[in-house]
Amino acid sequence: MLFSRRLMLGLAMAGSMAGALTFPALAGEGPTEIDLFFPVPVDGKLARDMGTLIKEFNETHPAIKATAVYTGSYDDTLIKTRASIKAGKPPAAVIMSANFLLDMQIENELTNLDSLIAADGTTKDQFLGQFFPALQGNAVINRSVYGVPFHNSTPLLYINADKAKEAGLDPNKPPQTWAELTDWAKKLTKREGDKVTQWGIAIPCAYDYCGWMMETLTMSNGGRYYNEEFGGEVYYDTPSMLGALTWWNDLVAKHKVHPPGATPGPAVSTSFISGNAAMMMLSTGSLTYVRDNAKFAYKVAFIPRNVRNAVPIGGASLIVPAGQEADKQKAAWTLIKWMTSPEKSGWWSRATGYFAPNIAAYKTPEMVDFLGKNPDAKTAVEQLDVAKPWFATYKTVPVRKNLEDEVMLVLNGKKQPKEALVAAQKAADETLKPYNAETSLKLP
Amino acid sequence: MKLIDALWKDAPLATRGEITPKLGFLLTVLLAIVWLIPFLWMGVATLRPASDGINAMAELMPSLKPTLDNIRDAWEIGDFPRYTLNTTIICTGILLVQFFTITLAGFAFARLNFAGKTLIFYLFLMQLMLVPVLLIVPNLKLVAQLGLYDTLAGVMMPFFASAFGTFLMRQAFEAIPTELEDAALIDGASLFQRIRHIYVPLSMPSFSAFAIISVTSHWNDFLWPLMVINSPDKRPLTVGLSVFTKTAEGTQAWGTIAAGTLMVIAPLLVTFLIFQKRFISSFVTSGIK
């Protein structure tokens, strides 16, 4: 007995010594290091907020060391991600503009997340059930999950309530149709002779934003911008888009209630804040900025309709690029789940103005409290009932620019809507040709 | 008006007394003022407190209560000393290697005779027509294969040879009389001695013109460093600055942007002010205007 006890003790000691010897070696391997690429779609201070978020993740997950790598605009982030995949150095996770997912999936640049979801013991439906249904169109491709919604937006109509009252309009009954909006814009435009001192409405048109606003107007005009089920078709030369562009152009050229030319988003929000524009159409992502800077009462409302109420989704999803090692993939998955949890998703939403894609975020006490104080943050969420996926095709960026270049020409008074849309359709068809040749036109 | 008078005295002698040159001179002064406005605005916006409101942001009149808040904000968002150091390393590193490569290549095209010289020279010049964005993926692949991904050396590498620089040096060397080289040859100077003691010293203006172009273009380069660099502590100034200027859906804090921009251009601006005379004369003598 004694002998065997001694033996066991010795074995235990040897074991612990061996443990002590091997343990440092294990610790020496350190945590799994992963990179997260992130664009900054909003105010630069949010780059600091992103740093805070990742720091908190690293402190609560000692086995993983994540680094947040800033990667420019949404478009720059796509270029950098693609280049790093081709160079064999893909990051573990990327916050990617939601409408690039289809294009990346076509090019085999995305990791199918189904197996990671299955490994957690949940089903796809349970996993996707956490998020607003309107967001799934940009995250699910051919019934497989490729992206996890992180921060999302819808366009909103922002109204300067003080100026509306001044003009005899009731800001509690915002315009609901294009006809009413045109009427409001006329009443809110102030002129001194030929010079406009206050614009009725401003809608941004710069790369990326311009295509999104065209999709918004086309959808509320009853139309579709692209084929939601197939990446090879866009509907630029259609009556619904012609109506949308003509109305936008009429605000500029005919009614003269919208500043001429293609105005970038920041210029639009700046002129709204300064009182130079009484209304604007802009992303809910700007809501926190407006709340912090507006020195007047403002209202946010649904995008008015001509035919129906409908808006596209905007914002970004988390993806795992193809070609990543299994352990880094797992670490990225842990990070993605953490970032899209109700608490973190809600925190980011309150900091930015984007809405939280996770439905449960709106049941957290912080969020209930926040919405009580800021009811304007509810509008984008309510508008989700009529929201549809964001434009996504093969070669999303060039196909989008085919339209944006032409829309800018129209707003600058150099082309008529019809000829611009015909030209845009022709250019887009050309861009989409290789994909169609490989798919819909490749007959057995 | 006093300023104009003072400037007038500096005007070249030939321009006094005639009408057309006078008009030209006035136009130059006018253009200079227009050119100066964004700089003035940047300085004013940097010192303007956020409490002045976004309305005042567009005004050139300085605020009554200037503040350093914007500079502090920009300073906190980005590690500017580190970014400046990285950019300086990148620019000087590229330039030093370029001096070496363009001198030898320029000399070869100007003075040596070899088969297919003209053809190779035109191929070289064709590189000037390529948009750099096209080469991002192949360049990045190569940089990664060499183990230089996420390093400053990786940012520099694609620019070590410069088609423009080679062209510029070829033109400069061709303008140097062959008699000088022949004299050195008689004295027994080797090929490298001839380059070092005859061609290089006589082409100094071209070298400095090229240095200015090279440094400013790499100082301002954004996309390529963005592709190569991942680690935050290896970012150059442009990538660091764009954290608060590349907003898509949101809005912009103009005061912080102005402060950040000022920090980015300050080193170049100071260098220009110090070497102003030399910069200008190098462009005049090398024939680039």
Coordinates of N, CA and C in Angstrom, one line a residue, chain B residues 31-114:
Chain B
L31 N -3.5 84.4 -58.8 CA -3.5 83.0 -58.7 C -3.0 82.5 -57.4
A32 N -1.9 83.2 -57.0 CA -1.2 82.8 -55.7 C -2.2 83.0 -54.6
I33 N -3.0 84.1 -54.6 CA -3.9 84.3 -53.5 C -5.0 83.2 -53.5
V34 N -5.5 82.9 -54.7 CA -6.5 81.8 -54.8 C -6.0 80.5 -54.3
W35 N -4.7 80.3 -54.6 CA -4.1 79.0 -54.2 C -3.9 79.0 -52.7
L36 N -3.7 80.2 -52.1 CA -3.4 80.3 -50.7 C -4.7 80.1 -49.8
I37 N -5.9 80.4 -50.4 CA -7.1 80.3 -49.6 C -7.3 79.0 -48.9
P38 N -7.3 77.8 -49.6 CA -7.5 76.6 -48.8 C -6.5 76.4 -47.7
F39 N -5.3 76.9 -47.9 CA -4.3 76.8 -46.8 C -4.7 77.6 -45.6
L40 N -5.1 78.9 -45.9 CA -5.6 79.7 -44.8 C -6.8 79.1 -44.1
W41 N -7.7 78.6 -45.0 CA -8.9 78.0 -44.4 C -8.5 76.8 -43.4
M42 N -7.6 76.0 -43.9 CA -7.2 74.9 -43.1 C -6.6 75.3 -41.7
G43 N -5.8 76.4 -41.8 CA -5.3 76.9 -40.5 C -6.4 77.5 -39.6
V44 N -7.3 78.2 -40.2 CA -8.4 78.8 -39.4 C -9.3 77.7 -38.9
A45 N -9.6 76.7 -39.7 CA -10.5 75.6 -39.3 C -9.9 74.8 -38.2
T46 N -8.6 74.6 -38.3 CA -7.9 73.8 -37.2 C -8.1 74.4 -35.8
L47 N -8.1 75.8 -35.8 CA -8.1 76.4 -34.5 C -9.6 76.8 -34.1
R48 N -10.6 76.4 -34.9 CA -11.9 76.8 -34.6 C -12.6 75.8 -33.6
P49 N -13.2 76.3 -32.5 CA -13.8 75.4 -31.6 C -15.1 74.9 -32.2
A50 N -15.5 73.6 -31.8 CA -16.7 73.0 -32.4 C -17.9 73.8 -32.0
S51 N -17.8 74.6 -30.9 CA -19.0 75.3 -30.4 C -19.4 76.4 -31.4
D52 N -18.5 76.8 -32.3 CA -18.8 77.8 -33.3 C -19.9 77.3 -34.2
G53 N -20.1 76.0 -34.3 CA -21.1 75.5 -35.1 C -20.6 75.2 -36.5
I54 N -21.3 74.3 -37.2 CA -20.9 73.9 -38.5 C -21.0 75.1 -39.5
N55 N -21.9 76.0 -39.2 CA -22.1 77.2 -40.1 C -20.8 78.0 -40.3
A56 N -20.1 78.2 -39.2 CA -18.9 79.0 -39.2 C -17.8 78.3 -39.8
M57 N -17.9 77.0 -40.0 CA -16.8 76.1 -40.5 C -16.3 76.6 -41.8
A58 N -17.2 77.1 -42.7 CA -16.8 77.5 -44.0 C -16.2 78.9 -44.0
E59 N -16.2 79.6 -42.9 CA -15.8 81.0 -42.9 C -14.2 81.1 -42.8
L60 N -13.7 82.1 -43.5 CA -12.3 82.3 -43.4 C -11.9 83.2 -42.2
M61 N -12.9 83.9 -41.6 CA -12.6 84.7 -40.5 C -12.2 83.8 -39.3
P62 N -11.1 84.0 -38.6 CA -10.7 83.2 -37.5 C -11.7 83.3 -36.4
S63 N -11.8 82.3 -35.5 CA -12.7 82.4 -34.4 C -12.2 83.3 -33.3
L64 N -13.1 83.9 -32.5 CA -12.6 84.8 -31.5 C -12.0 84.0 -30.3
K65 N -12.4 82.8 -30.2 CA -11.9 81.9 -29.1 C -11.2 80.7 -29.7
P66 N -9.9 80.9 -30.2 CA -9.3 79.8 -30.8 C -9.0 78.7 -29.8
T67 N -9.0 77.4 -30.3 CA -8.8 76.3 -29.5 C -7.8 75.3 -30.1
L68 N -7.2 74.5 -29.2 CA -6.3 73.5 -29.7 C -7.0 72.1 -29.7
D69 N -8.3 72.1 -29.4 CA -9.1 70.8 -29.2 C -8.9 69.9 -30.5
N70 N -9.1 70.5 -31.7 CA -9.0 69.7 -32.9 C -7.7 69.0 -33.1
I71 N -6.6 69.8 -32.7 CA -5.3 69.2 -32.9 C -5.1 68.1 -31.9
R72 N -5.7 68.3 -30.7 CA -5.6 67.2 -29.7 C -6.4 66.0 -30.1
D73 N -7.6 66.2 -30.7 CA -8.4 65.1 -31.2 C -7.7 64.3 -32.2
A74 N -7.2 65.0 -33.2 CA -6.5 64.4 -34.3 C -5.3 63.6 -33.8
W75 N -4.6 64.2 -32.9 CA -3.4 63.7 -32.3 C -3.7 62.3 -31.6
E76 N -4.9 62.3 -30.9 CA -5.3 61.1 -30.1 C -5.8 60.0 -31.1
I77 N -6.4 60.4 -32.2 CA -6.9 59.4 -33.1 C -5.8 58.7 -33.8
G78 N -4.8 59.4 -34.2 CA -3.7 58.8 -34.9 C -2.4 59.0 -34.2
D79 N -1.5 58.1 -34.3 CA -0.1 58.2 -33.7 C 0.7 58.9 -34.8
F80 N 0.6 60.3 -34.8 CA 1.2 61.0 -35.9 C 2.8 61.0 -35.9
P81 N 3.5 61.0 -34.8 CA 4.9 60.9 -34.8 C 5.4 59.6 -35.5
R82 N 4.7 58.5 -35.2 CA 5.0 57.2 -35.7 C 4.7 57.2 -37.2
Y83 N 3.5 57.8 -37.6 CA 3.2 57.8 -39.0 C 4.2 58.6 -39.8
T84 N 4.6 59.8 -39.2 CA 5.6 60.7 -39.9 C 6.9 59.9 -40.1
L85 N 7.3 59.2 -39.1 CA 8.6 58.5 -39.2 C 8.5 57.4 -40.3
N86 N 7.3 56.7 -40.3 CA 7.2 55.6 -41.3 C 7.2 56.2 -42.7
T87 N 6.5 57.3 -42.9 CA 6.4 58.0 -44.2 C 7.8 58.5 -44.6
T88 N 8.6 59.0 -43.7 CA 9.9 59.5 -44.0 C 10.8 58.3 -44.4
I89 N 10.7 57.2 -43.6 CA 11.5 56.1 -44.0 C 11.2 55.6 -45.4
I90 N 9.9 55.5 -45.7 CA 9.5 55.0 -47.0 C 10.0 56.0 -48.1
C91 N 9.8 57.3 -47.9 CA 10.2 58.2 -49.0 C 11.7 58.2 -49.2
T92 N 12.5 58.3 -48.1 CA 14.0 58.4 -48.3 C 14.5 57.1 -48.8
G93 N 14.0 56.0 -48.3 CA 14.4 54.6 -48.7 C 14.2 54.5 -50.2
I94 N 13.0 54.8 -50.7 CA 12.8 54.7 -52.2 C 13.7 55.6 -52.9
L95 N 13.9 56.9 -52.4 CA 14.7 57.8 -53.2 C 16.1 57.4 -53.3
L96 N 16.7 56.9 -52.2 CA 18.1 56.5 -52.2 C 18.4 55.4 -53.3
V97 N 17.5 54.4 -53.3 CA 17.7 53.3 -54.2 C 17.4 53.8 -55.7
Q98 N 16.4 54.7 -55.8 CA 16.1 55.3 -57.1 C 17.3 56.0 -57.7
F99 N 18.0 56.8 -56.9 CA 19.1 57.6 -57.3 C 20.1 56.6 -58.0
F100 N 20.4 55.5 -57.3 CA 21.3 54.5 -57.8 C 20.8 53.9 -59.2
T101 N 19.5 53.5 -59.2 CA 19.0 52.8 -60.4 C 18.9 53.8 -61.6
I102 N 18.3 55.0 -61.3 CA 18.1 55.8 -62.5 C 19.4 56.4 -63.0
T103 N 20.4 56.6 -62.2 CA 21.7 57.0 -62.7 C 22.3 56.0 -63.7
L104 N 22.3 54.8 -63.2 CA 22.9 53.7 -64.1 C 22.1 53.5 -65.3
A105 N 20.7 53.4 -65.2 CA 19.9 53.2 -66.3 C 19.9 54.3 -67.3
G106 N 19.8 55.6 -66.7 CA 19.9 56.8 -67.6 C 21.2 56.8 -68.3
F107 N 22.3 56.5 -67.7 CA 23.6 56.5 -68.4 C 23.6 55.5 -69.5
A108 N 23.1 54.3 -69.2 CA 23.1 53.2 -70.2 C 22.3 53.7 -71.5
F109 N 21.2 54.3 -71.3 CA 20.4 54.7 -72.4 C 21.0 55.9 -73.1
A110 N 21.7 56.7 -72.4 CA 22.3 58.0 -73.0 C 23.6 57.7 -73.7
R111 N 24.4 56.9 -73.2 CA 25.8 56.8 -73.7 C 26.3 55.4 -74.1
L112 N 25.7 54.3 -73.6 CA 26.1 53.0 -74.0 C 25.4 52.6 -75.3
N113 N 26.1 51.7 -76.1 CA 25.5 51.2 -77.2 C 25.3 49.7 -77.1
F114 N 24.0 49.2 -77.2 CA 23.8 47.8 -77.1 C 22.6 47.5 -78.0

